PDB file of C-alpha atoms in Angstrom:
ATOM      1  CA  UNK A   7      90.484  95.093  77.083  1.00 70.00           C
ATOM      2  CA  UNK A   8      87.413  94.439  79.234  1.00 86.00           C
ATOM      3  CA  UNK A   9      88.285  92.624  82.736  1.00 97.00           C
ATOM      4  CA  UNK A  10      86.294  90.015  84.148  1.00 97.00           C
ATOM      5  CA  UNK A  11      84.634  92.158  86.559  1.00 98.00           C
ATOM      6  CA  UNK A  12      83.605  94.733  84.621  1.00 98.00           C
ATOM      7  CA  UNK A  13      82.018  91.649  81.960  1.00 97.00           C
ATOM      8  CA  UNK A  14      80.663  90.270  84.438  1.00 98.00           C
ATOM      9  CA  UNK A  15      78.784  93.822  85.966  1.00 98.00           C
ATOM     10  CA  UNK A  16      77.899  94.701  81.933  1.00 98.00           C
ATOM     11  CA  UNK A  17      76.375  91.069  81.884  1.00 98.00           C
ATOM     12  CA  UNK A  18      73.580  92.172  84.789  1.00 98.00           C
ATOM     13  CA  UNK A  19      72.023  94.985  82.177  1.00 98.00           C
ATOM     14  CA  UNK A  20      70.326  91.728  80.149  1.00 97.00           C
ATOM     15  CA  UNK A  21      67.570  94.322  78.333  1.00 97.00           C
ATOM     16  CA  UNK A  22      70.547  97.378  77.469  1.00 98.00           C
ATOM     17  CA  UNK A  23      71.083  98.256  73.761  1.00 98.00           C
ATOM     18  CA  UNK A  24      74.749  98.472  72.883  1.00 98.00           C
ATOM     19  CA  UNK A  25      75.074 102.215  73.101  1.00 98.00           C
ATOM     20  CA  UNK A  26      74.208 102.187  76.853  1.00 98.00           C
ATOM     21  CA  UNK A  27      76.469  99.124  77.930  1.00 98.00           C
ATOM     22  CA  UNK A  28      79.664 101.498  75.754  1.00 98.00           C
ATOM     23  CA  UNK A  29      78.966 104.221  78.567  1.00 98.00           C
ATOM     24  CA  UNK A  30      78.397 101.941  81.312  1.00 98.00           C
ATOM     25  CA  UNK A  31      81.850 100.648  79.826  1.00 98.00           C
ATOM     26  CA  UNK A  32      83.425 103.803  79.523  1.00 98.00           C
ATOM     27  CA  UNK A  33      82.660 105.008  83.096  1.00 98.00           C
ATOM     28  CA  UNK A  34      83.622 101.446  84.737  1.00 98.00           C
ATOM     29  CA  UNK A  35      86.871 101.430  82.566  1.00 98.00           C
ATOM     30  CA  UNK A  36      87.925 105.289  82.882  1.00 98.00           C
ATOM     31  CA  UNK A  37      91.032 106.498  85.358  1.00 98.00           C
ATOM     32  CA  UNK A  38      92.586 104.868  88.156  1.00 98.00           C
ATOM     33  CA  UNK A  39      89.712 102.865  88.468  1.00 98.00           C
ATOM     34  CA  UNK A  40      88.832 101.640  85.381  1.00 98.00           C
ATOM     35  CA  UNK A  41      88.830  97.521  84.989  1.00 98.00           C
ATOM     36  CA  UNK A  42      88.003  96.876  88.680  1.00 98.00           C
ATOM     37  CA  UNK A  43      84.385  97.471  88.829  1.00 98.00           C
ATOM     38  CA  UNK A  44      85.093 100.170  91.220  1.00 98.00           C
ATOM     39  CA  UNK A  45      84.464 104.041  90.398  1.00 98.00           C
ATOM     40  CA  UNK A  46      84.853 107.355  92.232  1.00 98.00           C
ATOM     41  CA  UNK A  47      82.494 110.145  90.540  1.00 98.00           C
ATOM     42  CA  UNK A  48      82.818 113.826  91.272  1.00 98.00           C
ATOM     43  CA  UNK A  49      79.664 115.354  91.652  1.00 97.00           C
ATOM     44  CA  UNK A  50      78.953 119.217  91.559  1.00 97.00           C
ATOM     45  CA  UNK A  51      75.533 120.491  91.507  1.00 94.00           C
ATOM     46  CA  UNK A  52      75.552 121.721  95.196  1.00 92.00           C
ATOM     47  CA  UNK A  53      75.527 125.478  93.632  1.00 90.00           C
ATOM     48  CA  UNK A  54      71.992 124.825  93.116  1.00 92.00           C
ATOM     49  CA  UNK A  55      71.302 123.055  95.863  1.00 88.00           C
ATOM     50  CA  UNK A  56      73.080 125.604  98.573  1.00 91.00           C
ATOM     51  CA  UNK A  57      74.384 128.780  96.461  1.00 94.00           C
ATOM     52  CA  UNK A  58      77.500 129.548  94.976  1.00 95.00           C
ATOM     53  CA  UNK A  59      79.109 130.918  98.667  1.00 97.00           C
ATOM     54  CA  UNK A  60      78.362 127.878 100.252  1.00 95.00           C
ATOM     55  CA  UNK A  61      79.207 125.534  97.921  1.00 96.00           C
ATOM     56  CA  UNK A  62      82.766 127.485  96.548  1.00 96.00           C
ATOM     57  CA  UNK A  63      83.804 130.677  98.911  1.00 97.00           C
ATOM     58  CA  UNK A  64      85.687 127.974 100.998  1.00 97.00           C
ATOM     59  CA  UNK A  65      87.929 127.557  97.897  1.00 97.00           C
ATOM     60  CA  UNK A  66      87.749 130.132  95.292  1.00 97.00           C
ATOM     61  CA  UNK A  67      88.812 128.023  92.402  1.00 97.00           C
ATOM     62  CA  UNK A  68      85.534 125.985  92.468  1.00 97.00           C
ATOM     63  CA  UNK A  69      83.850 128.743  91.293  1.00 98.00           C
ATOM     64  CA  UNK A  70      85.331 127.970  87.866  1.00 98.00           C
ATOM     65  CA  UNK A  71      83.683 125.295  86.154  1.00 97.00           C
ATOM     66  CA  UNK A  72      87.405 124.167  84.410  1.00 98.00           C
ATOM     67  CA  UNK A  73      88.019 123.475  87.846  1.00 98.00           C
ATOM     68  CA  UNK A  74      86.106 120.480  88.103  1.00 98.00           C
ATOM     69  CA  UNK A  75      86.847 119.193  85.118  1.00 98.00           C
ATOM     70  CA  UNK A  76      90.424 119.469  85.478  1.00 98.00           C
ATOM     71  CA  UNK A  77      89.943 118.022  89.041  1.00 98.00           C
ATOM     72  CA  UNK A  78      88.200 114.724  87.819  1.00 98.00           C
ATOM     73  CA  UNK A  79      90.944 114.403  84.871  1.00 98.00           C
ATOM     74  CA  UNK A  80      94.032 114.871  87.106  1.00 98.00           C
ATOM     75  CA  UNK A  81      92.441 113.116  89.884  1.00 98.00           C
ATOM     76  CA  UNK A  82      92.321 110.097  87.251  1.00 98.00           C
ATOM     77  CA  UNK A  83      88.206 109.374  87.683  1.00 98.00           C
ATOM     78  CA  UNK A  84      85.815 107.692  86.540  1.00 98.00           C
ATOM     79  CA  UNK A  85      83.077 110.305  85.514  1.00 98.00           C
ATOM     80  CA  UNK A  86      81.925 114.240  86.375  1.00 98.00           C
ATOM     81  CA  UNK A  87      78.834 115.184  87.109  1.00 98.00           C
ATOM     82  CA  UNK A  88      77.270 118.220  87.322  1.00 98.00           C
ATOM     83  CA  UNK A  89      73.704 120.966  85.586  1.00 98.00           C
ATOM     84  CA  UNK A  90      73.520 121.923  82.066  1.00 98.00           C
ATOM     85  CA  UNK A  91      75.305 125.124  82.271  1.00 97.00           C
ATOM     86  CA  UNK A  92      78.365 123.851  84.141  1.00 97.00           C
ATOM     87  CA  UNK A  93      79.016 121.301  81.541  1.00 98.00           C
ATOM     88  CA  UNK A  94      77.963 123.401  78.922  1.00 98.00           C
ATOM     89  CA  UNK A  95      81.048 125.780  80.445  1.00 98.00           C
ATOM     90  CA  UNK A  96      84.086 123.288  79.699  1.00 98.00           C
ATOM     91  CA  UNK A  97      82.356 120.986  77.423  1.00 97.00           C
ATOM     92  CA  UNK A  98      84.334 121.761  74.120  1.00 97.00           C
ATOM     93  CA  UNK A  99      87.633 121.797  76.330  1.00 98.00           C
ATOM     94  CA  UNK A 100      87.390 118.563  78.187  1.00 98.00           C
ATOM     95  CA  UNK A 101      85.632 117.020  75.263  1.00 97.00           C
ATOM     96  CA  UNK A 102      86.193 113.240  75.461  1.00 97.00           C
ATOM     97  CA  UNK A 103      89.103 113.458  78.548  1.00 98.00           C
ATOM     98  CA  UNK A 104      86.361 112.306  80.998  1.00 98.00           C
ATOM     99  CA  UNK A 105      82.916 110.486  80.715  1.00 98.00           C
ATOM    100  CA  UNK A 106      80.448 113.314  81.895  1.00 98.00           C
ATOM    101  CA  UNK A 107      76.979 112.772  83.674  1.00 98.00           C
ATOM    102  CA  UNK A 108      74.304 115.860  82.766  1.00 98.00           C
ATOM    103  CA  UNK A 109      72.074 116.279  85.752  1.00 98.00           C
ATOM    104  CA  UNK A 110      68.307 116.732  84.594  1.00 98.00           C
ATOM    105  CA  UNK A 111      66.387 117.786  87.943  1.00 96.00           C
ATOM    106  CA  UNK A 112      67.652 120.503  90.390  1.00 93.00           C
ATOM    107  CA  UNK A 113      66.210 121.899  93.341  1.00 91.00           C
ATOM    108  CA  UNK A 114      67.106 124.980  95.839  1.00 89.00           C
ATOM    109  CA  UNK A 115      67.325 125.479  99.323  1.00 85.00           C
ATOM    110  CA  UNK A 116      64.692 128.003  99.831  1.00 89.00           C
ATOM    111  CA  UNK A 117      61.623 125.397  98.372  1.00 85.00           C
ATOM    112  CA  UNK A 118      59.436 123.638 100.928  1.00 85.00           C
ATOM    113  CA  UNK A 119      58.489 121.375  99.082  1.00 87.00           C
ATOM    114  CA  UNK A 120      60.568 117.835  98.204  1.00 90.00           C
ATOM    115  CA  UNK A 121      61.028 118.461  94.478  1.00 91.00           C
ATOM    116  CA  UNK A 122      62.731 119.165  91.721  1.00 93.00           C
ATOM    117  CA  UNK A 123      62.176 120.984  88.454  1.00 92.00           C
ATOM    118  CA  UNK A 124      63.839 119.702  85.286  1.00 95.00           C
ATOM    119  CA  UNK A 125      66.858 122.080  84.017  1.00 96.00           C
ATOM    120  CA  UNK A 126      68.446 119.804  81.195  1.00 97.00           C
ATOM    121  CA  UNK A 127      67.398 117.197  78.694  1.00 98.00           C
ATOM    122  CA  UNK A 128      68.653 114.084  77.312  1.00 98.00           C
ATOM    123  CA  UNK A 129      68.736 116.138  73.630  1.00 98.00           C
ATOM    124  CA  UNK A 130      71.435 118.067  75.949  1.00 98.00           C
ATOM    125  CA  UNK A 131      72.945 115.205  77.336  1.00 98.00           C
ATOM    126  CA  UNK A 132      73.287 113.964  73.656  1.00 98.00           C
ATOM    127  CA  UNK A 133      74.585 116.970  72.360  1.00 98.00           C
ATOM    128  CA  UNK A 134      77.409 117.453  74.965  1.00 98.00           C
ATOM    129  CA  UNK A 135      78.539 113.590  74.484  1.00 98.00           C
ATOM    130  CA  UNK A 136      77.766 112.466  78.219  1.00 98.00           C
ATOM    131  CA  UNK A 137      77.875 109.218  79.092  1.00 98.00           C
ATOM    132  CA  UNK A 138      74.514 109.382  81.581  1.00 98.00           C
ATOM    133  CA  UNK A 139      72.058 111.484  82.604  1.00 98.00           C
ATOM    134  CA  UNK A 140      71.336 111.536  86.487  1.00 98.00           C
ATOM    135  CA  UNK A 141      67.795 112.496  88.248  1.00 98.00           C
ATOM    136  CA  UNK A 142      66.864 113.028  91.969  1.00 97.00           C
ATOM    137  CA  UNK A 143      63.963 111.139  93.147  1.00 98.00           C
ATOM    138  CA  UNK A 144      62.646 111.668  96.991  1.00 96.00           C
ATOM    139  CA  UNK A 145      60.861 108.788  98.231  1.00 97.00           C
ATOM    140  CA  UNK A 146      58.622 109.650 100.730  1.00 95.00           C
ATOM    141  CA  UNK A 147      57.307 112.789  99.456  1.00 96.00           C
ATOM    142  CA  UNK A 148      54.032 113.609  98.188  1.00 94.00           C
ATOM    143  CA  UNK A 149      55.812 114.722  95.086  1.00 95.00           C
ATOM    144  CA  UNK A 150      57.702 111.630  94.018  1.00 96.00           C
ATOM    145  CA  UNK A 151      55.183 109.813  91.999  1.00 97.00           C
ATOM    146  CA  UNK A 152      55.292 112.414  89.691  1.00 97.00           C
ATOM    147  CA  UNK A 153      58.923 112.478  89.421  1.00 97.00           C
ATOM    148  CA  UNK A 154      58.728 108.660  88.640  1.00 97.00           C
ATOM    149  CA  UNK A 155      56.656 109.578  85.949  1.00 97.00           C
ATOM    150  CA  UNK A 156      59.302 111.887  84.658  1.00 97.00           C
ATOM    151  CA  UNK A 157      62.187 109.668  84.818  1.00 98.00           C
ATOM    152  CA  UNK A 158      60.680 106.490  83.450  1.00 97.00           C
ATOM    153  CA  UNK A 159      59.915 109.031  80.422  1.00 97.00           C
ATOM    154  CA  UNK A 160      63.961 110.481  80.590  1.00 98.00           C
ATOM    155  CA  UNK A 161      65.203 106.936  81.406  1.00 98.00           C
ATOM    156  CA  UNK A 162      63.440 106.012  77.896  1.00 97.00           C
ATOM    157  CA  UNK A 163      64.549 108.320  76.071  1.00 98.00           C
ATOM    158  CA  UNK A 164      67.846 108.432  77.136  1.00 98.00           C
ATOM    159  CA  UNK A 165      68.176 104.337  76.499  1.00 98.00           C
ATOM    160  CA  UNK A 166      66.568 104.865  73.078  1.00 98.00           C
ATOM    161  CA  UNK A 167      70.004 106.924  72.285  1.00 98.00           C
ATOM    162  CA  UNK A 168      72.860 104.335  74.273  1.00 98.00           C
ATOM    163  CA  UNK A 169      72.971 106.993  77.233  1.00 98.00           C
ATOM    164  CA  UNK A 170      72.826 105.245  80.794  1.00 98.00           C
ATOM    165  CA  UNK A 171      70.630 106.619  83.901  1.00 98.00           C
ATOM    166  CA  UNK A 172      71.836 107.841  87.421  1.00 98.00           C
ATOM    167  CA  UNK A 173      69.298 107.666  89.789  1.00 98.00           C
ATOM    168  CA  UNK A 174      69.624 109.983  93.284  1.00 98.00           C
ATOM    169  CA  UNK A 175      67.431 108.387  95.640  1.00 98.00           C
ATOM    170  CA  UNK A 176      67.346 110.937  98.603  1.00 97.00           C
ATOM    171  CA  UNK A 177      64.161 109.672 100.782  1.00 97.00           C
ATOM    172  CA  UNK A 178      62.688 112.397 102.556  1.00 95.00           C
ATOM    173  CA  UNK A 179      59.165 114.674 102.732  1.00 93.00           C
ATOM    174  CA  UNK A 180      55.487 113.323 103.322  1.00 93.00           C
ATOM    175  CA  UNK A 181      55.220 111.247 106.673  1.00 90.00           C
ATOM    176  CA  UNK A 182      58.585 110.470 106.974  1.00 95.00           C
ATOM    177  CA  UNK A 183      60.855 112.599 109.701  1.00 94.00           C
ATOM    178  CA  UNK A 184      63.965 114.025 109.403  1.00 93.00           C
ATOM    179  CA  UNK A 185      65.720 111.122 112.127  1.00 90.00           C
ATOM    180  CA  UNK A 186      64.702 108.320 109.372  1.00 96.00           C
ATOM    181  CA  UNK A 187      65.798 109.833 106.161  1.00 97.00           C
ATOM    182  CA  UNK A 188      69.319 107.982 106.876  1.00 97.00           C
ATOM    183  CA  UNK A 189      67.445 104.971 108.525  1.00 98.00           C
ATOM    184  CA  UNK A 190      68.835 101.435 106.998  1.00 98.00           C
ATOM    185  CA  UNK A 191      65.325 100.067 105.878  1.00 98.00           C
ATOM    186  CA  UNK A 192      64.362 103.612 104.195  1.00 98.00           C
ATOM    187  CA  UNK A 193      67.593 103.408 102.359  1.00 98.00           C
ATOM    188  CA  UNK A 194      67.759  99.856 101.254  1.00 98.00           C
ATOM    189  CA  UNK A 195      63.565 100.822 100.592  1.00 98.00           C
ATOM    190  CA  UNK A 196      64.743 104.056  98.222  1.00 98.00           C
ATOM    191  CA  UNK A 197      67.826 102.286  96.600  1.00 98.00           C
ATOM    192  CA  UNK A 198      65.191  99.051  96.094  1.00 98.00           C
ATOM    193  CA  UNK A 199      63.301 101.393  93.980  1.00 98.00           C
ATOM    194  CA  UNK A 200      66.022 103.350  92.054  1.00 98.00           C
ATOM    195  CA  UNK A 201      66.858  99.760  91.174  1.00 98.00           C
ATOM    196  CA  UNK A 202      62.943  98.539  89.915  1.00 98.00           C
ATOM    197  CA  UNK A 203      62.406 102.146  87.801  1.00 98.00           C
ATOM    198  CA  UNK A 204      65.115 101.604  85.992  1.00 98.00           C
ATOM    199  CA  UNK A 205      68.545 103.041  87.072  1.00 98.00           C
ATOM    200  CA  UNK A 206      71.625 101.699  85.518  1.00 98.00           C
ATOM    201  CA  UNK A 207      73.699 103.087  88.630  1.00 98.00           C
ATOM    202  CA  UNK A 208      71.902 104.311  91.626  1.00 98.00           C
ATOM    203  CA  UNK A 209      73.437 106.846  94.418  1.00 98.00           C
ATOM    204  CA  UNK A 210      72.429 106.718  97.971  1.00 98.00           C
ATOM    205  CA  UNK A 211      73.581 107.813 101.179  1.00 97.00           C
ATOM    206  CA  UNK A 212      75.264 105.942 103.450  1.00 97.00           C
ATOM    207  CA  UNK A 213      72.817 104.486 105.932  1.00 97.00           C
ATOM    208  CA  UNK A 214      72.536 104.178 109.851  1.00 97.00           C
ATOM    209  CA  UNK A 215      71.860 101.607 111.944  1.00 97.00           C
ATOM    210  CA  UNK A 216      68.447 103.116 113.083  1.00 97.00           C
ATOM    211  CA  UNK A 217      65.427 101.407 111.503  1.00 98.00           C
ATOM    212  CA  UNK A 218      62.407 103.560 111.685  1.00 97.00           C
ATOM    213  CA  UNK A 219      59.242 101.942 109.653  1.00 96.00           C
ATOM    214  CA  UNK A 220      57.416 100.208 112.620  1.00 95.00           C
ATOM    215  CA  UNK A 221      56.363  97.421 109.881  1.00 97.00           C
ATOM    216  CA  UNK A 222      60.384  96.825 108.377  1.00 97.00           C
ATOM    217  CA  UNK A 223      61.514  96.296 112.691  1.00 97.00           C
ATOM    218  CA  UNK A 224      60.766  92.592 112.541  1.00 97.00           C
ATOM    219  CA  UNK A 225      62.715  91.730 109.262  1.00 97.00           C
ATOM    220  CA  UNK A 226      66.144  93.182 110.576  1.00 98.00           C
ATOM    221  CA  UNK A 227      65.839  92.080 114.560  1.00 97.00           C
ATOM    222  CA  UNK A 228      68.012  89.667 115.355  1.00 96.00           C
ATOM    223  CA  UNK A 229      70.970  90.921 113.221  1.00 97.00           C
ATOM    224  CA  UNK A 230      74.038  93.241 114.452  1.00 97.00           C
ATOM    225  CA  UNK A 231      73.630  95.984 112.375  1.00 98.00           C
ATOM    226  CA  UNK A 232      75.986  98.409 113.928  1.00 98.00           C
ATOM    227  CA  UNK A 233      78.931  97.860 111.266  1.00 98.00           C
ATOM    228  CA  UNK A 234      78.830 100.329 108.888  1.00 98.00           C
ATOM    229  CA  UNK A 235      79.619  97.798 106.060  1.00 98.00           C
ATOM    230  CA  UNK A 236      77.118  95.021 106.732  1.00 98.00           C
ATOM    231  CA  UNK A 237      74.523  98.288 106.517  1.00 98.00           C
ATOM    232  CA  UNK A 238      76.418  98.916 102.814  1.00 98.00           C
ATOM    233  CA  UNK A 239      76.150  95.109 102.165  1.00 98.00           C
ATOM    234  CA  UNK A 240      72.273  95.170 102.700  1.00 98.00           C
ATOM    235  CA  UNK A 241      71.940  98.032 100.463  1.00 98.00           C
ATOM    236  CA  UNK A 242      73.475  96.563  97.973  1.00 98.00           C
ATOM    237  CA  UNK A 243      71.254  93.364  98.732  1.00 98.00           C
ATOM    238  CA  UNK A 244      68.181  95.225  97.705  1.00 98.00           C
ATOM    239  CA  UNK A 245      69.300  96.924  94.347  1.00 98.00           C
ATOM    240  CA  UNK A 246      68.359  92.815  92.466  1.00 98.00           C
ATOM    241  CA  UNK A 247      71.093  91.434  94.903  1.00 98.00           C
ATOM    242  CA  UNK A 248      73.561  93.363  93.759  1.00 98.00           C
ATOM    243  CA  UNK A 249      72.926  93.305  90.107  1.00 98.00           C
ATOM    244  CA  UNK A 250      72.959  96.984  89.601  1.00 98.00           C
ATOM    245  CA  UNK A 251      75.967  99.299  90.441  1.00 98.00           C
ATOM    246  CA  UNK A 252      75.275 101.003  93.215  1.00 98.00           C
ATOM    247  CA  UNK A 253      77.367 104.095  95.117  1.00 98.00           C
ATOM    248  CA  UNK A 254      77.280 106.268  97.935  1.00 98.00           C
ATOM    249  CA  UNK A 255      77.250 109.865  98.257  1.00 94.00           C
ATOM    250  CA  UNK A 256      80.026 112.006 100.535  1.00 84.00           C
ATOM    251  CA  UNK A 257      77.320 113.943 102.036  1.00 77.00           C
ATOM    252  CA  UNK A 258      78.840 117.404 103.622  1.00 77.00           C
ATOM    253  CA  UNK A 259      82.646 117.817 104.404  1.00 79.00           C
ATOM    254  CA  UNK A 260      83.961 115.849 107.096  1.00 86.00           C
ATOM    255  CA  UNK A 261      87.483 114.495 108.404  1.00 93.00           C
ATOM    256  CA  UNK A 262      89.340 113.487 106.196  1.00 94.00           C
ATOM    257  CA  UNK A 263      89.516 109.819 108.401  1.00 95.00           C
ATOM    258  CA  UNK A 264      85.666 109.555 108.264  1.00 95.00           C
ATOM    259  CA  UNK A 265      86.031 109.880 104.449  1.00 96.00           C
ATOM    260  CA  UNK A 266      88.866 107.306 104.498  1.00 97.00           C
ATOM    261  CA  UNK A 267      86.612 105.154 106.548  1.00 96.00           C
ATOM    262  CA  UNK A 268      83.583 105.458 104.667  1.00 97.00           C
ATOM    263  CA  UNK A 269      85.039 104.311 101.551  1.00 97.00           C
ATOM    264  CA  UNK A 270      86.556 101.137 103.545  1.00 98.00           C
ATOM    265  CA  UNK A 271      83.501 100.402 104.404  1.00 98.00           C
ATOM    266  CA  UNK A 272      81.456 100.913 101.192  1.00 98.00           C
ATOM    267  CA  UNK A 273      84.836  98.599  99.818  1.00 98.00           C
ATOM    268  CA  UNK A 274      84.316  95.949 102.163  1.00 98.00           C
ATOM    269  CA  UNK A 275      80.395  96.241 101.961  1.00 98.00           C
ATOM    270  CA  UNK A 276      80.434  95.433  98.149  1.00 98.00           C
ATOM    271  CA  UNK A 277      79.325  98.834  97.155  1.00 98.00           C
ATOM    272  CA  UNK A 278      80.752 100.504  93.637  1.00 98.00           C
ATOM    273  CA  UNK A 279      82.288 103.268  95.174  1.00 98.00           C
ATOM    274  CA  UNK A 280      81.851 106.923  96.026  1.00 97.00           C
ATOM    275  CA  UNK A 281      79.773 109.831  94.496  1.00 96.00           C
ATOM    276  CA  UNK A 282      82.131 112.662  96.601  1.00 95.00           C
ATOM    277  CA  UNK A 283      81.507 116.221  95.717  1.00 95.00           C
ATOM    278  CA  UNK A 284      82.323 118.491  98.787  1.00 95.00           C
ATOM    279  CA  UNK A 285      84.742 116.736 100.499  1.00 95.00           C
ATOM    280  CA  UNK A 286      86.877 117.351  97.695  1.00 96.00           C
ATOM    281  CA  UNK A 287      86.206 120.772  95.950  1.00 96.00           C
ATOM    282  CA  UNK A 288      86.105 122.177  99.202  1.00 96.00           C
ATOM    283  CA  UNK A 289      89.657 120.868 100.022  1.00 97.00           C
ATOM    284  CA  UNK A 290      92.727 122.811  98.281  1.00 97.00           C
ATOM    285  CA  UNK A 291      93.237 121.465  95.162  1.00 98.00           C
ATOM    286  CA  UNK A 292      96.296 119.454  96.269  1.00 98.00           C
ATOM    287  CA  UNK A 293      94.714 118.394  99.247  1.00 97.00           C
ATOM    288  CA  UNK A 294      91.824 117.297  97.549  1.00 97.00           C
ATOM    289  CA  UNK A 295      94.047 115.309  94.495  1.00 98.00           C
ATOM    290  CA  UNK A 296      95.910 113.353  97.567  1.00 98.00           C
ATOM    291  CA  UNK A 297      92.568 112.385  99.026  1.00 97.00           C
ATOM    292  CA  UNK A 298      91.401 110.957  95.696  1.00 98.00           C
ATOM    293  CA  UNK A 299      94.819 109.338  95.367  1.00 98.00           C
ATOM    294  CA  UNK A 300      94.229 107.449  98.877  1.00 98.00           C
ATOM    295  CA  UNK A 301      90.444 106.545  98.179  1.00 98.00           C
ATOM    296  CA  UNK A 302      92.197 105.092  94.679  1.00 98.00           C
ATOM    297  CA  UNK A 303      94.012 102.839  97.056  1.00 98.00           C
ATOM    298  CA  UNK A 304      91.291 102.010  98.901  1.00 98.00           C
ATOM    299  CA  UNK A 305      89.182 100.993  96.549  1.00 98.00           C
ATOM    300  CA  UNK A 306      91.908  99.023  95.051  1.00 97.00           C
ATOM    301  CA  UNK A 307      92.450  97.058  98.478  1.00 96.00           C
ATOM    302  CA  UNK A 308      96.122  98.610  99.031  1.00 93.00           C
ATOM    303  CA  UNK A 309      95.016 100.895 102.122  1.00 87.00           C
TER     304      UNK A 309
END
C-alpha cells in the first residue's frame, strides 16, 4: 500500500506517464526504506571513474559484480546503480530482487576534459528491467551544453518507455576553480538545473558553506550558513522547492561518524537520502551491512 508520503512525492511528477511514477514507486517503496520517502542507493561506477585497484583492491570482493548486488539486497535498499556491463554481470540473477539504475555516461581519470562519453542506452536499460537510467552532467564546463542536449534526448526516450531519470550534477571545468565546485550557490545552481532539464531524482554533493560567484554573495549574506543542514535545506529549496527528490552523494571514504553525520544532516535538511558507493564497498562486507543498518535508523529518525 502506498503511504502518504510517498503519494504525496509521486503527486509532484504532474506531466509522468504511469510507467515512470511505477519505478519512481518501486524505488521509494523498496527495502528498509520503502514507504517513508526516504532512500539509500548504492552506487558503483567508480571502476570507471578511478580503475578497478582503486576502487576494489581495498576489499577484494568488490571486484565481483554479485557483490554489489547482493550488498544492496541484504543491506535491504532502495536501488543499485552501476555501467552496462556490471549490470549486465548479475542481471539474470538478481532479476527483480532490487530496482536497478543503468548508468548511460562514464568518464576516466586520465581525460582533461569535463566529459563524458555515453556507454549504455535506454534500449539497455529496457532490456535489463531497470527502474532509471542515470547521466552525469558538469555544469560549468565548456562541454555541458552538449551533454544537455544528450540527456533531454535520453530523458525522452527513457519517459516514452515508464523508465525514470537520475541526474549527476557534478559542477566543475570552464571558469570555475576547483575551491567552488563544493560552493553552496554552485550546488543549489547545478541541482537548480538537474531539476529544470528534467530529472526525476537528482544527486549532488553535499555543499559547503563557501559561496564563490561574486554575483550569488548578496542573495545569501545575512544568513548563518555554517550548519551543514540549513546548506541541505537550500538545496533542496532550489530543485522547484522541494518538488523533486533530491540526494546526496558519499563522496570518498571517510569516518564512519562523518558518514553518520552527513546523513543526519541531509535527514534533518529535508533531503531524500544518500547515493553512498565507497564508503560502503570499501568497508568489509559486515562492516559495511552495519553501516547501512545505522543510516536505516537514521533516516528513519531512531538514531
Amino acid at each position: 500500500m502506498t503511504t502518504k508520503v510517498v503519494q504525496k512525492i509521486l503527486s509532484n511528477y504532474e506531466s509522468d506517464n504511469p510507467g515512470v511514477k511505477a519505478n519512481l514507486y518501486r524505488m521509494l517503496n523498496q527495502g528498509k526504506l520503502g514507504g517513508t520517502g526516504k532512500m539509500i542507493i548504492l552506487p558503483v561506477d567508480q571502476g570507471f571513474e578511478h580503475g578497478p585497484a582503486r576502487s576494489f583492491s581495498v576489499n577484494p570482493d568488490a571486484y565481483d559484480p554479485h557483490y554489489h548486488y547482493q550488498l544492496a539486497i541484504d543491506a535491504g535498499l532502495s536501488a543499485y546503480a552501476a555501467p552496462l556491463g556490471m549490470l549486465e554481470a548479475g542481471a539474470d540473477k538478481f532479476a527483480g530482487q532490487i530496482p536497478t539504475i543503468l548508468k548511460v555516461n562514464s568518464s576516466n581519470s586520465w581525460g582533461t576534459a569535463a566529459n563524458q562519453a555515453l556507454t549504455g542506452g535506454v534500449d539497455d536499460a529496457l532490456r535489463l528491467g531497470c527502474s532509471a537510467i542515470g547521466f552525469t552532467i558538469y555544469p560549468g564546463s565548456d562541454d555541458v551544453f552538449e551533454m544537455i542536449e544528450e540527456i533531454k534526448e535520453l530523458r525522452n526516450e527513457a519517459a516514452s518507455v515508464g523508465i525514470a531519470t537520475v541526474i549527476w550534477s557534478y559542477p566543475r571545468g570552464g571558469k570555475l576553480p576547483k575551491s567552488g565546485e563544493l560552493a553552496l550557490d554552485v550546488g543549489a545552481y547545478a541541482a537548480h538545473i538537474a531539476a529544470l532539464i528534467g530529472a526525476h531524482i537528482i544527486k549532488v554533493k553535499l555543499p559547503s558553506n563557501h559561496i564563490e560567484q561574486a554575483e550569488a554573495k548578496p542573495c545569501y549574506e545575512g544568513t548563518d550558513w555554517s550548519a551543514q543542514s540549513d546548506r541541505v535545506k537550500h538545496v533542496v529549496q532550489s530543485c522547484f522547492n522541494g518538488r523533486r527528490i533530491v540526494i546526496f552523494s558519499g563522496g570518498a571514504t571517510k569516518g564512519a561518524d562523518a558518514v553518520y553525520q552527513d546523513a543526519r544532516d541531509i535527514r534533518d535538511g529535508g533531503g531524500n537520502g544518500s547515493i553512498i558507493g565507497r564508503n560502503t564497498f570499501q568497508r568489509p562486507r559486515d562492516e559495511a551491512l552495519a553501516m547501512l543498518g545505522k543510516l536505516v535508523n537514521i533516516y528513519k529518525g531512531k538514531e
